[in-house]
Every structure is written in structure tokens, then in C-alpha cells.
């Protein structure tokens, strides 16, 4: 029975229920986070922390690792623990070892100090107790494991920033021979051509997964496999001012950003893409209000300012203080 009581609400979700039933709502929230999985998960974890006592439990980290392992088989490393994936290379054993190390840090303070600062060993009296001057092999091993996890966490943080070119104002790229912009639903490619070029002089071929653009008799400017599939029947092109071929491609997948037009060419960093504000108009009232609040809170956190919830609490405290001037609020804290 004890093991049954240890299960969290998250772990007790009915496995027979449809795991994709919230996909539509979660997709909108993910878009509000610039399609950044880490920022999305940070918001989810923050919500769980505020609304439940999950992270107040001493073994929350171990349970979270086990939960990710259960929903993401790709991160599993055999019979237990997690290797790679969301938590880098930290396994349940690593988390457990780190917890034990933290729990015993107060009792082993002298030993830890002497282990981290060996230069003080010369000043230690010869009569000092062995436990004060040395550390156990297990403690040394734990310290080594912990120090190895730090650079791994830093590498994971760097990787989360993404790589590639900084997107232009249209969430695309300005390259030497052409430029492009995009929304979640379509892509616009602009290819310069000699002044006076007519439509019949152009060589433009659009299929569901390939694109060719150029002038007849010359090497094509674009010719290769598209980053993602498009709807050929909804795509079109035209000549602008006789010197620019503009191609409009309708995406099949309208929930993701393209990194490039042709696979293998210079890619943009999609984590730096700015979402379209106009998309908020397509949401229903409640969802739009939630998304706008999340976007506001995200900007506030980035600037080190209070979130909307924190601001409300501060305002409530000020009103309460004004209504009760006889009370001492010098040590009052907002939690």
C-alpha cells in the first residue's frame, strides 16, 4: 500500500485515455513560446510547482526522471535511468548520488573543505582526526560524479539556444542569390533576375517536395529538395517589376518553422523566430487571454520584472497594508 501512496497524480493518469487529447491546446501554447521546447517545459514545470506539491517531495527529481523515461522511450538507456535526451546523461543513479551528497554535506563539512582546498592541508595540525583531514572513497566518487555533470548541463544549455543564422524581419533569411520570409502557413521566396525579364523567360517548377527557380538557358538559382512538403496546387509565382521572381509556397505542416528553403543550404535558428501577433486573433477568447498572459510573463521574467501573478499579489498586499495601518508589515514576504 505504501508504494501506491507514493504515486503522484501525474503517474496515476488513466493509461487508457487518449494521450493526444490536449494536442490542439498545447500546440497553441508551444507557438506562444516561439516553438522552444525548453521554454514550454519551463512554463509547464512552473505551473505544476505553483498548483501542486509535487516538487515539495524529497524524491521529486527521481520521479520526474522516471516519468520522462516512461513517456519518451527514445531517451531510455535500457533497464533504468535516462541517458541522453531531455536530462542529458544524468541517470536515476546520478540523481540519487547527488541527493545523498547534499544530505550529507552538513555533516561532512570539514572533510569537504579539506578535499576542495588541499593547499590548507599543510596548516592542519598533526593531531587532527583522520575524519577531518580526509574524505571517504564514496564521498570522493560522489564529488567526481557531480563535477562531471556540471559541464554536461552547461553543454545542454548551450545546445538549447540553437544554431544557425539569425532570422531576418520576415523570419527567413537574406542570402547572396535570393531571400525568403515565412509565416506558419506559407513561405515567400524572392529571386533577383535581370531587369526586363518576362514570365515566359523563367524556369520555375514547383512540386510537393522540390523547387526549381531560374532563367531559361542559365543555371538555376534554386534547385533541390524543399525543407518540408508544400501544396503545389496552392502555390504560385509572378514577376515583380521585371526584375524579381516571387514564389509563394503553401506549407502542408502549418505548425512548424522552416530552417531553410532547400535542404543542405544555410539554415536559420528557428528558436529566434518571432511569432506572428496576428495569429492571436485566430484564437478563442479564453485561449487568447491565456496565451497573451504567458507571453507577458515570459517577457517580464526576461527583464527581471514581476509577472502578472506577482504584481497582483503585491497590489493586494499594498491594499491590505493601507487598510490596516496599525499592523507591522516590515517582515512581510510575498510567497
XYZ file of C-alpha atoms in Angstrom:
335
model
C 0.000 0.000 0.000
C 2.868 2.349 0.768
C 4.088 2.157 -2.803
C 0.602 3.006 -4.073
C 0.526 6.145 -1.918
C 3.912 7.183 -3.343
C 2.494 7.541 -6.846
C 1.877 11.129 -7.915
C -1.242 12.428 -9.649
C 0.703 12.667 -12.894
C 1.672 8.985 -12.708
C -1.920 7.945 -11.968
C -3.356 9.317 -15.239
C -5.507 6.660 -16.853
C -3.338 4.932 -19.446
C -6.439 4.045 -21.441
C -7.213 7.723 -22.121
C -6.142 9.362 -25.378
C -2.677 10.931 -24.855
C -3.251 13.341 -27.757
C -6.485 14.860 -26.438
C -4.734 18.083 -25.393
C -2.538 18.412 -28.512
C -4.579 21.246 -30.012
C -4.389 23.435 -26.885
C -0.761 22.575 -26.150
C 0.247 23.344 -29.739
C -1.076 26.903 -29.321
C 0.900 27.304 -26.099
C 4.031 25.945 -27.802
C 3.626 28.500 -30.603
C 3.414 31.238 -27.962
C 6.855 30.075 -26.787
C 8.396 30.501 -30.247
C 8.281 26.703 -30.648
C 11.012 26.500 -27.992
C 10.508 23.149 -26.160
C 12.666 24.181 -23.205
C 10.722 27.404 -22.546
C 7.456 25.481 -22.996
C 8.532 22.836 -20.462
C 9.773 25.508 -18.060
C 6.281 27.021 -18.062
C 4.677 23.606 -17.520
C 7.051 22.773 -14.672
C 6.394 26.188 -13.119
C 2.646 25.569 -13.329
C 2.991 22.185 -11.599
C 5.163 23.788 -8.927
C 2.612 26.550 -8.240
C -0.507 24.413 -8.327
C 0.665 21.156 -6.719
C 3.053 19.886 -4.056
C 4.886 17.593 -6.475
C 8.247 19.394 -6.188
C 7.901 19.672 -2.409
C 8.526 15.930 -2.131
C 12.120 14.844 -1.435
C 12.257 12.377 -4.334
C 10.641 14.689 -6.922
C 13.741 14.694 -9.150
C 13.870 10.903 -9.300
C 10.166 10.700 -10.087
C 10.492 13.296 -12.824
C 13.325 11.327 -14.435
C 11.248 8.156 -14.275
C 8.249 9.978 -15.758
C 10.249 11.263 -18.756
C 11.688 7.778 -19.247
C 8.176 6.319 -19.348
C 6.741 8.799 -21.901
C 9.848 9.101 -24.096
C 11.288 5.661 -24.950
C 13.942 7.318 -27.139
C 15.675 8.600 -24.009
C 15.698 5.227 -22.253
C 19.038 3.591 -21.558
C 17.986 0.011 -21.004
C 16.748 -1.132 -17.621
C 16.504 2.090 -15.721
C 17.781 5.598 -15.680
C 17.905 8.011 -18.576
C 20.788 8.517 -20.911
C 20.782 11.498 -23.232
C 17.510 13.155 -24.213
C 15.797 15.720 -22.009
C 18.044 15.263 -18.961
C 21.385 14.965 -20.760
C 23.320 11.989 -19.393
C 22.055 12.148 -15.830
C 20.507 8.894 -14.652
C 18.465 7.947 -11.610
C 21.685 6.746 -10.002
C 23.286 10.163 -10.626
C 20.294 11.985 -9.133
C 20.263 9.652 -6.136
C 24.004 10.115 -5.619
C 23.642 13.884 -5.817
C 20.792 13.781 -3.266
C 22.880 11.694 -0.860
C 25.808 14.065 -1.304
C 23.617 17.095 -0.496
C 22.075 15.345 2.503
C 25.479 14.579 3.972
C 27.179 17.850 3.119
C 26.462 19.444 6.504
C 27.856 16.506 8.483
C 30.961 16.242 6.302
C 31.703 19.972 6.054
C 35.308 19.719 7.390
C 36.076 16.821 5.075
C 34.623 18.647 2.079
C 36.602 21.775 2.874
C 39.886 19.864 3.065
C 39.061 17.976 -0.153
C 38.314 21.141 -2.133
C 41.219 23.171 -0.755
C 44.222 20.833 -0.481
C 46.525 23.810 -0.006
C 45.238 24.079 3.584
C 46.459 20.580 4.405
C 49.906 21.895 5.367
C 48.299 24.049 8.083
C 46.358 21.118 9.599
C 47.789 20.049 12.982
C 49.341 16.595 13.103
C 46.889 15.648 15.858
C 43.859 16.291 13.679
C 41.409 13.427 13.417
C 41.547 11.404 10.189
C 37.874 12.156 9.502
C 38.675 15.894 9.474
C 41.584 15.674 7.028
C 40.408 13.024 4.579
C 37.271 12.055 2.716
C 35.883 8.611 2.205
C 36.250 6.965 -1.218
C 32.456 7.092 -1.622
C 32.346 10.850 -0.939
C 35.208 11.459 -3.371
C 33.426 9.411 -6.011
C 30.205 11.398 -5.484
C 32.090 14.699 -5.824
C 33.669 13.497 -9.073
C 30.307 12.418 -10.493
C 28.766 15.759 -9.517
C 31.581 17.781 -11.099
C 31.246 15.785 -14.326
C 27.532 16.595 -14.537
C 28.111 20.371 -14.397
C 29.789 20.705 -17.829
C 27.172 18.350 -19.276
C 24.424 20.653 -18.007
C 26.238 23.665 -19.472
C 26.547 21.906 -22.835
C 22.828 21.113 -22.776
C 22.071 24.782 -22.007
C 24.238 25.936 -24.939
C 22.578 23.427 -27.246
C 19.136 24.681 -26.210
C 19.968 28.121 -27.634
C 20.045 26.581 -31.088
C 22.375 27.214 -34.009
C 22.133 28.879 -37.394
C 21.664 32.309 -38.936
C 19.679 34.978 -37.150
C 16.300 35.247 -38.934
C 15.504 38.419 -40.882
C 12.456 40.532 -40.058
C 10.293 38.102 -42.029
C 11.513 35.059 -40.057
C 13.551 33.882 -43.032
C 16.989 34.777 -44.407
C 18.665 37.206 -46.794
C 21.211 35.206 -48.803
C 23.557 36.158 -51.642
C 21.393 34.934 -54.537
C 17.900 35.097 -53.019
C 15.933 35.916 -49.884
C 12.914 34.381 -48.198
C 10.371 35.003 -45.477
C 7.747 32.828 -43.824
C 4.689 32.590 -41.643
C 3.430 29.386 -40.079
C 1.265 28.743 -43.148
C 3.353 29.906 -46.122
C 6.819 30.739 -47.441
C 7.715 33.548 -49.850
C 10.925 33.310 -51.900
C 12.336 36.309 -53.797
C 14.904 35.651 -56.557
C 16.526 38.597 -58.400
C 16.650 38.245 -62.210
C 17.976 40.519 -64.990
C 15.880 43.661 -65.465
C 13.186 43.251 -68.127
C 12.786 39.504 -67.583
C 9.394 38.197 -68.739
C 7.434 35.334 -67.267
C 7.977 33.114 -70.326
C 11.731 33.514 -69.844
C 11.622 31.988 -66.357
C 12.069 28.357 -65.440
C 10.011 27.699 -62.315
C 8.973 24.195 -61.292
C 7.108 23.505 -58.032
C 6.279 20.019 -56.742
C 5.253 18.842 -53.283
C 8.869 18.388 -52.145
C 11.082 20.057 -54.764
C 11.639 23.547 -56.153
C 13.482 24.851 -59.207
C 13.821 28.564 -59.933
C 15.925 30.300 -62.566
C 16.058 31.827 -66.030
C 15.948 29.570 -69.082
C 19.370 28.964 -70.557
C 21.116 29.740 -67.278
C 21.998 27.680 -64.213
C 19.067 27.658 -61.771
C 19.358 29.766 -58.624
C 17.375 27.225 -56.619
C 17.145 23.553 -57.459
C 16.655 20.843 -54.858
C 14.552 19.211 -52.173
C 12.420 21.533 -50.089
C 12.829 21.741 -46.319
C 9.282 20.387 -45.949
C 6.373 19.493 -48.175
C 4.079 22.075 -49.797
C 0.712 22.049 -51.562
C 1.619 22.506 -55.276
C -1.977 23.305 -56.262
C -1.975 26.283 -53.865
C 1.496 27.582 -54.784
C 2.095 30.311 -57.370
C 4.753 32.681 -58.691
C 4.965 36.000 -60.516
C 7.377 38.619 -61.871
C 7.680 41.789 -59.773
C 8.859 44.972 -61.564
C 10.520 42.825 -64.229
C 13.493 42.098 -62.004
C 12.280 39.819 -59.220
C 10.682 36.375 -59.291
C 8.448 35.900 -56.263
C 7.336 32.369 -55.355
C 4.659 31.705 -52.713
C 4.645 28.217 -51.215
C 1.776 26.909 -49.082
C 3.033 24.667 -46.266
C 1.488 21.277 -45.553
C 2.618 21.426 -41.922
C 1.369 24.746 -40.589
C 2.682 24.202 -37.060
C 6.430 24.469 -37.657
C 9.036 26.941 -38.898
C 11.324 26.187 -41.835
C 15.076 26.388 -41.286
C 15.849 26.787 -44.990
C 14.222 26.631 -48.413
C 16.376 23.881 -49.886
C 17.788 21.135 -47.675
C 21.543 21.445 -47.188
C 21.639 25.225 -47.647
C 22.271 27.814 -44.915
C 19.796 27.359 -42.070
C 18.302 29.901 -39.699
C 17.973 29.494 -35.933
C 14.238 28.844 -35.567
C 14.468 29.394 -31.803
C 14.985 33.090 -32.556
C 11.941 33.330 -34.810
C 9.362 35.890 -33.691
C 5.799 34.511 -33.766
C 3.095 36.340 -35.653
C 0.942 38.542 -33.451
C -1.858 38.217 -35.975
C -2.207 34.553 -35.075
C -3.601 35.536 -31.686
C -6.662 36.863 -33.456
C -7.467 33.332 -34.626
C -7.731 32.019 -31.051
C -10.887 31.955 -28.984
C -11.234 34.487 -26.164
C -10.126 32.303 -23.247
C -7.201 30.733 -25.095
C -6.024 34.089 -26.420
C -6.141 35.588 -22.922
C -4.099 32.679 -21.556
C -1.505 32.879 -24.339
C -1.157 36.666 -24.027
C -0.684 36.325 -20.254
C 2.020 33.694 -20.762
C 3.805 35.846 -23.345
C 3.643 38.847 -20.985
C 5.009 36.823 -18.060
C 7.798 35.466 -20.250
C 8.878 38.987 -21.262
C 8.683 40.171 -17.635
C 10.934 37.336 -16.469
C 13.468 38.082 -19.197
C 13.638 41.700 -17.969
C 13.777 40.691 -14.299
C 10.354 42.216 -13.610
C 7.428 40.703 -11.656
C 4.965 38.503 -13.524
C 1.262 39.305 -13.628
C 0.594 36.972 -10.695
C 3.392 38.514 -8.639
C 2.148 42.011 -9.463
C -1.367 41.068 -8.316
C -0.006 39.754 -5.023
C 1.995 42.941 -4.478
C -1.071 45.052 -5.202
C -3.189 43.008 -2.777
C -0.546 43.409 -0.065
C -0.420 47.182 -0.589
C -4.207 47.446 -0.265
C -4.200 45.296 2.867
C -1.397 47.409 4.397
C -3.338 50.593 3.646
C -6.442 49.139 5.277
C -4.527 48.077 8.409
C -2.002 50.810 9.286
C -1.861 49.545 12.875
C -0.121 46.312 11.780
C 3.618 45.856 11.297
C 4.473 44.620 7.788
C 8.234 45.137 7.979
C 8.875 41.401 7.690
C 6.047 40.620 5.275
C 7.010 38.459 2.294
C 5.079 37.564 -0.817
C 5.019 33.817 -1.453
